XYZ file of C-alpha atoms in Angstrom:
68
model
C 36.263 54.918 138.400
C 38.429 52.622 140.435
C 36.439 49.644 141.712
C 38.152 49.794 145.103
C 37.195 53.411 145.828
C 33.753 52.600 147.333
C 35.295 49.828 149.421
C 37.998 52.185 150.674
C 35.384 54.835 151.524
C 33.378 52.224 153.428
C 36.469 51.130 155.366
C 37.334 54.722 156.271
C 33.755 55.394 157.358
C 33.622 52.237 159.481
C 36.949 53.081 161.125
C 35.795 56.639 161.862
C 32.483 55.388 163.303
C 34.348 52.905 165.500
C 36.719 55.591 166.740
C 33.887 57.993 167.557
C 31.927 55.230 169.296
C 34.955 54.273 171.357
C 35.545 57.887 172.319
C 31.909 58.303 173.390
C 32.106 55.110 175.438
C 35.303 56.289 177.109
C 33.748 59.689 177.860
C 30.718 58.021 179.472
C 32.901 55.754 181.598
C 35.187 58.571 182.728
C 32.497 61.200 183.334
C 31.837 60.287 186.955
C 35.310 59.258 188.076
C 37.987 61.872 188.778
C 40.820 59.328 188.948
C 39.898 57.859 185.572
C 39.639 61.348 184.089
C 43.109 62.218 185.378
C 44.519 58.981 183.969
C 42.997 59.549 180.528
C 44.296 63.133 180.543
C 47.788 62.004 181.496
C 47.848 59.334 178.784
C 46.623 61.871 176.208
C 49.333 64.310 177.275
C 52.047 61.649 176.930
C 50.781 60.582 173.496
C 50.682 64.179 172.212
C 54.163 64.981 173.582
C 55.735 61.860 172.133
C 54.004 62.510 168.815
C 55.509 65.980 168.668
C 58.910 64.614 169.577
C 58.932 62.129 166.725
C 57.551 64.464 164.071
C 60.615 66.643 163.558
C 63.694 65.363 161.730
C 66.770 64.851 163.842
C 69.491 67.457 163.401
C 72.169 64.771 163.683
C 70.688 62.854 160.750
C 70.241 65.918 158.566
C 72.939 66.266 155.952
C 72.991 68.317 152.741
C 73.449 65.106 150.707
C 70.109 63.534 151.656
C 66.940 64.304 149.779
C 68.570 64.937 146.417
């Protein structure tokens, strides 16, 4: 067994716990404020749309010579 595997699992678990804790904290802060809820929704929408935009390869950069 690789000696770094338990350390990597611990790092992934700590990162996941931090992300969930941050999300719960954000949800608590936004729960009573409509303006904050709208702002968080708008930011999430922008992040998702830009993520989808960057995920597909560009047609202009696609040539039959690449990837061989």
